[in-house]
Short mmCIF file of N, CA and C in Angstrom, two decimals:
data_model
loop_
_atom_site.label_atom_id
_atom_site.label_comp_id
_atom_site.label_asym_id
_atom_site.label_seq_id
_atom_site.Cartn_x
_atom_site.Cartn_y
_atom_site.Cartn_z
N MET Z 21 0.85 -1.16 0.00
CA MET Z 21 0.00 0.00 0.00
C MET Z 21 0.90 1.24 0.00
N VAL Z 22 0.64 2.14 -0.91
CA VAL Z 22 1.37 3.40 -0.95
C VAL Z 22 0.50 4.45 -0.28
N ILE Z 23 1.06 5.10 0.72
CA ILE Z 23 0.33 6.16 1.43
C ILE Z 23 0.95 7.49 1.03
N GLU Z 24 0.10 8.34 0.48
CA GLU Z 24 0.53 9.70 0.13
C GLU Z 24 -0.61 10.63 0.51
N LEU Z 25 -0.34 11.53 1.42
CA LEU Z 25 -1.34 12.53 1.74
C LEU Z 25 -1.19 13.66 0.74
N GLY Z 26 -2.27 14.00 0.11
CA GLY Z 26 -2.24 15.06 -0.89
C GLY Z 26 -2.44 16.43 -0.27
N GLY Z 27 -2.32 17.43 -1.10
CA GLY Z 27 -2.50 18.80 -0.63
C GLY Z 27 -3.85 19.04 -0.02
N HIS Z 28 -4.89 18.42 -0.55
CA HIS Z 28 -6.23 18.62 -0.01
C HIS Z 28 -6.34 18.09 1.42
N ASP Z 29 -5.57 17.05 1.74
CA ASP Z 29 -5.59 16.52 3.10
C ASP Z 29 -5.06 17.53 4.10
N PHE Z 30 -4.25 18.46 3.63
CA PHE Z 30 -3.68 19.46 4.52
C PHE Z 30 -4.40 20.79 4.42
N LEU Z 31 -5.18 21.00 3.37
CA LEU Z 31 -5.82 22.29 3.16
C LEU Z 31 -7.29 22.30 3.55
N LYS Z 32 -7.86 21.17 3.91
CA LYS Z 32 -9.28 21.10 4.27
C LYS Z 32 -9.60 21.97 5.47
N ASP Z 33 -8.66 22.09 6.36
CA ASP Z 33 -8.90 22.75 7.64
C ASP Z 33 -7.71 23.66 7.93
N ASP Z 34 -7.99 24.92 8.20
CA ASP Z 34 -6.90 25.86 8.48
C ASP Z 34 -6.00 25.39 9.61
N SER Z 35 -6.55 24.64 10.56
CA SER Z 35 -5.73 24.21 11.70
C SER Z 35 -4.64 23.24 11.27
N LEU Z 36 -4.81 22.56 10.12
CA LEU Z 36 -3.81 21.62 9.67
C LEU Z 36 -2.52 22.31 9.26
N LEU Z 37 -2.59 23.60 8.97
CA LEU Z 37 -1.39 24.32 8.56
C LEU Z 37 -0.58 24.81 9.75
N LYS Z 38 -1.10 24.60 10.93
CA LYS Z 38 -0.40 25.03 12.14
C LYS Z 38 0.45 23.88 12.67
N ARG Z 39 1.58 24.21 13.21
CA ARG Z 39 2.49 23.19 13.73
C ARG Z 39 1.81 22.32 14.79
N SER Z 40 0.86 22.86 15.53
CA SER Z 40 0.22 22.09 16.60
C SER Z 40 -0.52 20.87 16.06
N SER Z 41 -0.88 20.86 14.78
CA SER Z 41 -1.62 19.73 14.24
C SER Z 41 -0.68 18.64 13.70
N ARG Z 42 0.63 18.87 13.72
CA ARG Z 42 1.57 17.88 13.21
C ARG Z 42 1.40 16.55 13.93
N GLY Z 43 1.22 16.61 15.22
CA GLY Z 43 1.02 15.39 16.01
C GLY Z 43 -0.24 14.66 15.60
N ALA Z 44 -1.30 15.41 15.32
CA ALA Z 44 -2.56 14.79 14.89
C ALA Z 44 -2.40 14.11 13.54
N VAL Z 45 -1.70 14.76 12.62
CA VAL Z 45 -1.47 14.17 11.30
C VAL Z 45 -0.61 12.92 11.45
N ARG Z 46 0.40 12.98 12.30
CA ARG Z 46 1.25 11.81 12.55
C ARG Z 46 0.42 10.64 13.08
N ARG Z 47 -0.44 10.93 14.06
CA ARG Z 47 -1.29 9.86 14.61
C ARG Z 47 -2.22 9.29 13.54
N ASN Z 48 -2.75 10.13 12.67
CA ASN Z 48 -3.64 9.64 11.61
C ASN Z 48 -2.88 8.72 10.64
N ILE Z 49 -1.67 9.12 10.27
CA ILE Z 49 -0.88 8.27 9.37
C ILE Z 49 -0.51 6.97 10.07
N GLU Z 50 -0.17 7.04 11.34
CA GLU Z 50 0.16 5.82 12.08
C GLU Z 50 -1.04 4.90 12.20
N THR Z 51 -2.24 5.45 12.28
CA THR Z 51 -3.46 4.63 12.30
C THR Z 51 -3.61 3.90 10.97
N ILE Z 52 -3.33 4.58 9.87
CA ILE Z 52 -3.40 3.95 8.54
C ILE Z 52 -2.35 2.85 8.44
N ILE Z 53 -1.14 3.13 8.91
CA ILE Z 53 -0.05 2.13 8.87
C ILE Z 53 -0.45 0.90 9.68
N ALA Z 54 -1.01 1.12 10.88
CA ALA Z 54 -1.41 -0.01 11.73
C ALA Z 54 -2.52 -0.83 11.07
N ALA Z 55 -3.47 -0.17 10.43
CA ALA Z 55 -4.56 -0.89 9.75
C ALA Z 55 -4.01 -1.70 8.58
N ALA Z 56 -3.07 -1.13 7.84
CA ALA Z 56 -2.46 -1.86 6.72
C ALA Z 56 -1.70 -3.07 7.25
N ASP Z 57 -0.96 -2.89 8.33
CA ASP Z 57 -0.21 -3.98 8.93
C ASP Z 57 -1.15 -5.09 9.40
N GLU Z 58 -2.24 -4.70 10.03
CA GLU Z 58 -3.23 -5.67 10.51
C GLU Z 58 -3.85 -6.44 9.35
N ALA Z 59 -3.97 -5.80 8.19
CA ALA Z 59 -4.54 -6.45 7.01
C ALA Z 59 -3.49 -7.25 6.24
N GLY Z 60 -2.25 -7.20 6.71
CA GLY Z 60 -1.18 -7.95 6.05
C GLY Z 60 -0.55 -7.23 4.87
N ALA Z 61 -0.82 -5.94 4.73
CA ALA Z 61 -0.24 -5.16 3.63
C ALA Z 61 1.03 -4.47 4.11
N GLU Z 62 2.01 -4.39 3.23
CA GLU Z 62 3.21 -3.60 3.53
C GLU Z 62 2.97 -2.19 3.04
N VAL Z 63 3.59 -1.25 3.72
CA VAL Z 63 3.36 0.17 3.43
C VAL Z 63 4.61 0.80 2.85
N ILE Z 64 4.39 1.63 1.86
CA ILE Z 64 5.42 2.53 1.32
C ILE Z 64 4.86 3.93 1.52
N LEU Z 65 5.67 4.80 2.10
CA LEU Z 65 5.24 6.18 2.30
C LEU Z 65 5.77 7.06 1.18
N MET Z 66 4.92 7.95 0.71
CA MET Z 66 5.36 8.93 -0.28
C MET Z 66 5.39 10.29 0.40
N GLU Z 67 6.55 10.90 0.38
CA GLU Z 67 6.74 12.21 0.99
C GLU Z 67 6.23 13.28 0.03
N VAL Z 68 5.49 14.23 0.58
CA VAL Z 68 4.92 15.30 -0.22
C VAL Z 68 5.38 16.65 0.33
N PRO Z 69 5.98 17.50 -0.50
CA PRO Z 69 6.33 18.83 0.00
C PRO Z 69 5.07 19.68 0.10
N ARG Z 70 4.88 20.29 1.24
CA ARG Z 70 3.70 21.15 1.42
C ARG Z 70 4.08 22.61 1.37
N GLY Z 71 5.33 22.86 1.14
CA GLY Z 71 5.81 24.22 1.03
C GLY Z 71 7.28 24.18 0.68
N PHE Z 72 7.71 25.09 -0.14
CA PHE Z 72 9.11 25.10 -0.54
C PHE Z 72 9.96 25.95 0.41
N VAL Z 73 9.32 26.83 1.17
CA VAL Z 73 10.07 27.67 2.08
C VAL Z 73 9.77 27.25 3.53
N VAL Z 74 8.51 27.19 3.89
CA VAL Z 74 8.10 26.82 5.24
C VAL Z 74 7.14 25.65 5.15
N ASP Z 75 7.43 24.60 5.90
CA ASP Z 75 6.57 23.42 5.93
C ASP Z 75 6.54 22.88 7.34
N PRO Z 76 5.45 23.10 8.08
CA PRO Z 76 5.39 22.62 9.46
C PRO Z 76 5.40 21.10 9.57
N PHE Z 77 5.20 20.40 8.45
CA PHE Z 77 5.19 18.95 8.44
C PHE Z 77 6.50 18.37 7.91
N ALA Z 78 7.47 19.22 7.64
CA ALA Z 78 8.73 18.77 7.03
C ALA Z 78 9.31 17.59 7.78
N GLY Z 79 9.65 16.56 7.05
CA GLY Z 79 10.29 15.39 7.63
C GLY Z 79 9.35 14.40 8.27
N LEU Z 80 8.05 14.67 8.28
CA LEU Z 80 7.10 13.77 8.95
C LEU Z 80 7.15 12.36 8.36
N GLU Z 81 7.05 12.26 7.04
CA GLU Z 81 7.07 10.94 6.41
C GLU Z 81 8.41 10.24 6.65
N ARG Z 82 9.51 11.00 6.63
CA ARG Z 82 10.83 10.40 6.88
C ARG Z 82 10.91 9.84 8.31
N GLU Z 83 10.39 10.59 9.26
CA GLU Z 83 10.37 10.12 10.64
C GLU Z 83 9.57 8.82 10.76
N LEU Z 84 8.39 8.81 10.12
CA LEU Z 84 7.54 7.62 10.19
C LEU Z 84 8.18 6.43 9.49
N ALA Z 85 8.85 6.68 8.38
CA ALA Z 85 9.52 5.58 7.67
C ALA Z 85 10.60 4.97 8.55
N ARG Z 86 11.37 5.81 9.24
CA ARG Z 86 12.42 5.29 10.14
C ARG Z 86 11.81 4.55 11.33
N THR Z 87 10.79 5.14 11.92
CA THR Z 87 10.15 4.56 13.11
C THR Z 87 9.54 3.19 12.81
N HIS Z 88 8.90 3.07 11.64
CA HIS Z 88 8.16 1.85 11.30
C HIS Z 88 8.88 0.96 10.29
N ASP Z 89 10.13 1.29 9.96
CA ASP Z 89 10.93 0.54 8.99
C ASP Z 89 10.19 0.36 7.66
N LEU Z 90 9.80 1.49 7.07
CA LEU Z 90 9.05 1.51 5.82
C LEU Z 90 9.90 2.09 4.71
N GLU Z 91 9.60 1.68 3.49
CA GLU Z 91 10.22 2.32 2.33
C GLU Z 91 9.63 3.72 2.19
N LEU Z 92 10.45 4.62 1.68
CA LEU Z 92 10.04 6.01 1.49
C LEU Z 92 10.33 6.44 0.07
N ILE Z 93 9.36 7.07 -0.54
CA ILE Z 93 9.58 7.73 -1.82
C ILE Z 93 9.74 9.21 -1.49
N ALA Z 94 10.95 9.71 -1.67
CA ALA Z 94 11.27 11.07 -1.25
C ALA Z 94 10.50 12.11 -2.05
N ASP Z 95 10.37 13.28 -1.47
CA ASP Z 95 9.62 14.36 -2.11
C ASP Z 95 10.33 14.96 -3.31
N THR Z 96 11.52 14.48 -3.61
CA THR Z 96 12.26 15.03 -4.75
C THR Z 96 11.52 14.84 -6.06
N THR Z 97 10.73 13.79 -6.19
CA THR Z 97 9.97 13.57 -7.42
C THR Z 97 8.96 14.68 -7.63
N ILE Z 98 8.21 14.99 -6.59
CA ILE Z 98 7.18 16.03 -6.73
C ILE Z 98 7.82 17.41 -6.86
N ARG Z 99 8.92 17.63 -6.18
CA ARG Z 99 9.63 18.91 -6.35
C ARG Z 99 10.11 19.05 -7.80
N ARG Z 100 10.51 17.94 -8.40
CA ARG Z 100 10.94 17.98 -9.80
C ARG Z 100 9.77 18.37 -10.69
N PHE Z 101 8.57 17.89 -10.38
CA PHE Z 101 7.38 18.28 -11.15
C PHE Z 101 7.24 19.79 -11.18
N VAL Z 102 7.34 20.39 -10.00
CA VAL Z 102 7.14 21.83 -9.89
C VAL Z 102 8.26 22.58 -10.61
N LEU Z 103 9.49 22.14 -10.39
CA LEU Z 103 10.61 22.82 -11.06
C LEU Z 103 10.58 22.63 -12.58
N SER Z 104 9.93 21.57 -13.02
CA SER Z 104 9.85 21.30 -14.46
C SER Z 104 8.58 21.85 -15.09
N SER Z 105 7.80 22.58 -14.33
CA SER Z 105 6.56 23.11 -14.90
C SER Z 105 6.90 24.18 -15.92
N PRO Z 106 6.03 24.38 -16.87
CA PRO Z 106 6.30 25.38 -17.90
C PRO Z 106 6.41 26.81 -17.36
N VAL Z 107 5.90 27.05 -16.15
CA VAL Z 107 5.95 28.41 -15.60
C VAL Z 107 7.22 28.67 -14.81
N ALA Z 108 7.98 27.61 -14.49
CA ALA Z 108 9.23 27.79 -13.75
C ALA Z 108 10.38 27.79 -14.74
N PRO Z 109 11.30 28.73 -14.63
CA PRO Z 109 12.42 28.80 -15.58
C PRO Z 109 13.19 27.49 -15.75
N PRO Z 110 13.44 26.72 -14.68
CA PRO Z 110 14.20 25.48 -14.89
C PRO Z 110 13.43 24.43 -15.69
N GLY Z 111 12.13 24.64 -15.89
CA GLY Z 111 11.32 23.65 -16.60
C GLY Z 111 11.89 23.24 -17.93
N SER Z 112 12.41 24.18 -18.67
CA SER Z 112 12.96 23.85 -19.98
C SER Z 112 14.27 23.08 -19.88
N TRP Z 113 14.95 23.15 -18.74
CA TRP Z 113 16.22 22.45 -18.58
C TRP Z 113 16.05 21.03 -18.08
N LEU Z 114 14.94 20.75 -17.37
CA LEU Z 114 14.78 19.48 -16.66
C LEU Z 114 13.90 18.47 -17.37
N GLY Z 115 13.53 18.72 -18.61
CA GLY Z 115 12.78 17.73 -19.37
C GLY Z 115 11.31 17.66 -19.05
N GLY Z 116 10.74 18.70 -18.51
CA GLY Z 116 9.31 18.72 -18.19
C GLY Z 116 8.51 18.98 -19.44
N PRO Z 117 7.25 19.26 -19.33
CA PRO Z 117 6.54 19.37 -18.06
C PRO Z 117 5.97 18.03 -17.61
N PHE Z 118 5.75 17.91 -16.30
CA PHE Z 118 5.16 16.72 -15.70
C PHE Z 118 3.79 17.02 -15.11
N LEU Z 119 3.38 18.29 -15.15
CA LEU Z 119 2.10 18.69 -14.57
C LEU Z 119 1.08 18.99 -15.65
N SER Z 120 -0.19 18.80 -15.30
CA SER Z 120 -1.28 19.12 -16.22
C SER Z 120 -1.41 20.63 -16.33
N ASP Z 121 -2.35 21.06 -17.13
CA ASP Z 121 -2.54 22.49 -17.36
C ASP Z 121 -2.91 23.25 -16.09
N ASP Z 122 -3.46 22.55 -15.09
CA ASP Z 122 -3.82 23.25 -13.85
C ASP Z 122 -2.59 23.59 -13.00
N GLY Z 123 -1.42 23.03 -13.36
CA GLY Z 123 -0.19 23.32 -12.65
C GLY Z 123 -0.08 22.65 -11.29
N LEU Z 124 -1.03 21.76 -10.97
CA LEU Z 124 -1.03 21.10 -9.66
C LEU Z 124 -0.94 19.58 -9.73
N HIS Z 125 -1.57 19.01 -10.73
CA HIS Z 125 -1.69 17.55 -10.80
C HIS Z 125 -0.82 17.00 -11.93
N PRO Z 126 -0.29 15.79 -11.73
CA PRO Z 126 0.58 15.22 -12.77
C PRO Z 126 -0.19 14.92 -14.05
N ASN Z 127 0.48 15.11 -15.18
CA ASN Z 127 -0.07 14.69 -16.46
C ASN Z 127 0.37 13.24 -16.70
N ALA Z 128 0.15 12.71 -17.89
CA ALA Z 128 0.52 11.32 -18.18
C ALA Z 128 2.02 11.09 -17.95
N ARG Z 129 2.81 12.06 -18.36
CA ARG Z 129 4.27 11.94 -18.18
C ARG Z 129 4.65 11.96 -16.69
N GLY Z 130 3.98 12.80 -15.92
CA GLY Z 130 4.21 12.84 -14.47
C GLY Z 130 3.77 11.56 -13.79
N ASN Z 131 2.62 11.02 -14.21
CA ASN Z 131 2.16 9.75 -13.63
C ASN Z 131 3.13 8.62 -13.95
N ALA Z 132 3.69 8.62 -15.15
CA ALA Z 132 4.68 7.59 -15.51
C ALA Z 132 5.93 7.71 -14.63
N LEU Z 133 6.36 8.95 -14.34
CA LEU Z 133 7.51 9.15 -13.46
C LEU Z 133 7.20 8.68 -12.05
N LEU Z 134 6.01 9.00 -11.55
CA LEU Z 134 5.61 8.52 -10.22
C LEU Z 134 5.59 6.99 -10.18
N ALA Z 135 5.06 6.37 -11.23
CA ALA Z 135 5.01 4.91 -11.29
C ALA Z 135 6.42 4.31 -11.24
N ARG Z 136 7.37 4.95 -11.93
CA ARG Z 136 8.76 4.46 -11.88
C ARG Z 136 9.34 4.59 -10.47
N ARG Z 137 9.00 5.65 -9.77
CA ARG Z 137 9.49 5.84 -8.40
C ARG Z 137 8.88 4.79 -7.46
N VAL Z 138 7.61 4.48 -7.65
CA VAL Z 138 6.97 3.44 -6.83
C VAL Z 138 7.61 2.09 -7.14
N LEU Z 139 7.83 1.79 -8.41
CA LEU Z 139 8.49 0.53 -8.78
C LEU Z 139 9.88 0.44 -8.16
N ALA Z 140 10.62 1.54 -8.15
CA ALA Z 140 11.95 1.54 -7.55
C ALA Z 140 11.86 1.23 -6.05
N ALA Z 141 10.85 1.78 -5.38
CA ALA Z 141 10.66 1.49 -3.95
C ALA Z 141 10.32 0.02 -3.74
N LEU Z 142 9.48 -0.54 -4.61
CA LEU Z 142 9.14 -1.96 -4.52
C LEU Z 142 10.37 -2.83 -4.76
N GLU Z 143 11.20 -2.44 -5.71
CA GLU Z 143 12.41 -3.21 -6.00
C GLU Z 143 13.40 -3.14 -4.82
N ARG Z 144 13.46 -1.97 -4.16
CA ARG Z 144 14.33 -1.89 -2.97
C ARG Z 144 13.85 -2.85 -1.89
N ARG Z 145 12.56 -2.98 -1.76
CA ARG Z 145 11.98 -3.81 -0.69
C ARG Z 145 11.99 -5.29 -1.06
N TYR Z 146 11.65 -5.61 -2.31
CA TYR Z 146 11.45 -7.02 -2.69
C TYR Z 146 12.46 -7.55 -3.69
N GLY Z 147 13.34 -6.71 -4.19
CA GLY Z 147 14.33 -7.15 -5.16
C GLY Z 147 13.87 -6.92 -6.59
N ASP Z 148 14.82 -7.09 -7.52
CA ASP Z 148 14.54 -6.82 -8.93
C ASP Z 148 13.50 -7.76 -9.53
N GLY Z 149 13.31 -8.92 -8.94
CA GLY Z 149 12.36 -9.89 -9.48
C GLY Z 149 10.95 -9.37 -9.60
N ILE Z 150 10.59 -8.41 -8.76
CA ILE Z 150 9.24 -7.88 -8.81
C ILE Z 150 8.96 -7.18 -10.13
N SER Z 151 9.95 -6.48 -10.68
CA SER Z 151 9.72 -5.80 -11.94
C SER Z 151 9.65 -6.79 -13.09
N VAL Z 152 10.37 -7.89 -13.00
CA VAL Z 152 10.29 -8.92 -14.05
C VAL Z 152 8.93 -9.55 -14.04
N SER Z 153 8.42 -9.91 -12.85
CA SER Z 153 7.10 -10.53 -12.79
C SER Z 153 6.01 -9.54 -13.19
N HIS Z 154 6.21 -8.26 -12.88
CA HIS Z 154 5.24 -7.25 -13.27
C HIS Z 154 5.17 -7.13 -14.79
N ARG Z 155 6.31 -7.12 -15.45
CA ARG Z 155 6.34 -6.97 -16.91
C ARG Z 155 5.80 -8.22 -17.61
N ALA Z 156 5.91 -9.37 -16.94
CA ALA Z 156 5.47 -10.62 -17.56
C ALA Z 156 3.96 -10.78 -17.51
N SER Z 157 3.30 -10.06 -16.59
CA SER Z 157 1.84 -10.22 -16.48
C SER Z 157 1.14 -9.38 -17.55
N PRO Z 158 -0.07 -9.83 -17.95
CA PRO Z 158 -0.79 -9.12 -19.03
C PRO Z 158 -1.23 -7.74 -18.66
#
């Protein structure tokens, strides 16, 4: 199971943007991790940047990955999306764009990059054989 909290999960309630809610968000993610574990599913956490300058949740997914011995997909993938957007000057240098016209959500190219990052996390956890069996299935 890949757990990624999206921007909407943090923007629904103004209190979520305050540092005091970091503990509540941590407990919520840990509840999801525990439920996945109870169901026999392994968890991969996807780190999401919620701000490029100030992020009261910075490092939360990394802390949880260390605490629970989980694979982590670093936020560098999503940061690359933003830096590669057509509105950011580096976009033309980094092979973008990876975002749809709304500038927020991945396009087909962005989804393919995310899928490669998830596959890499699965390969780290289960070995290269997982990608061979994945490609062999219809």
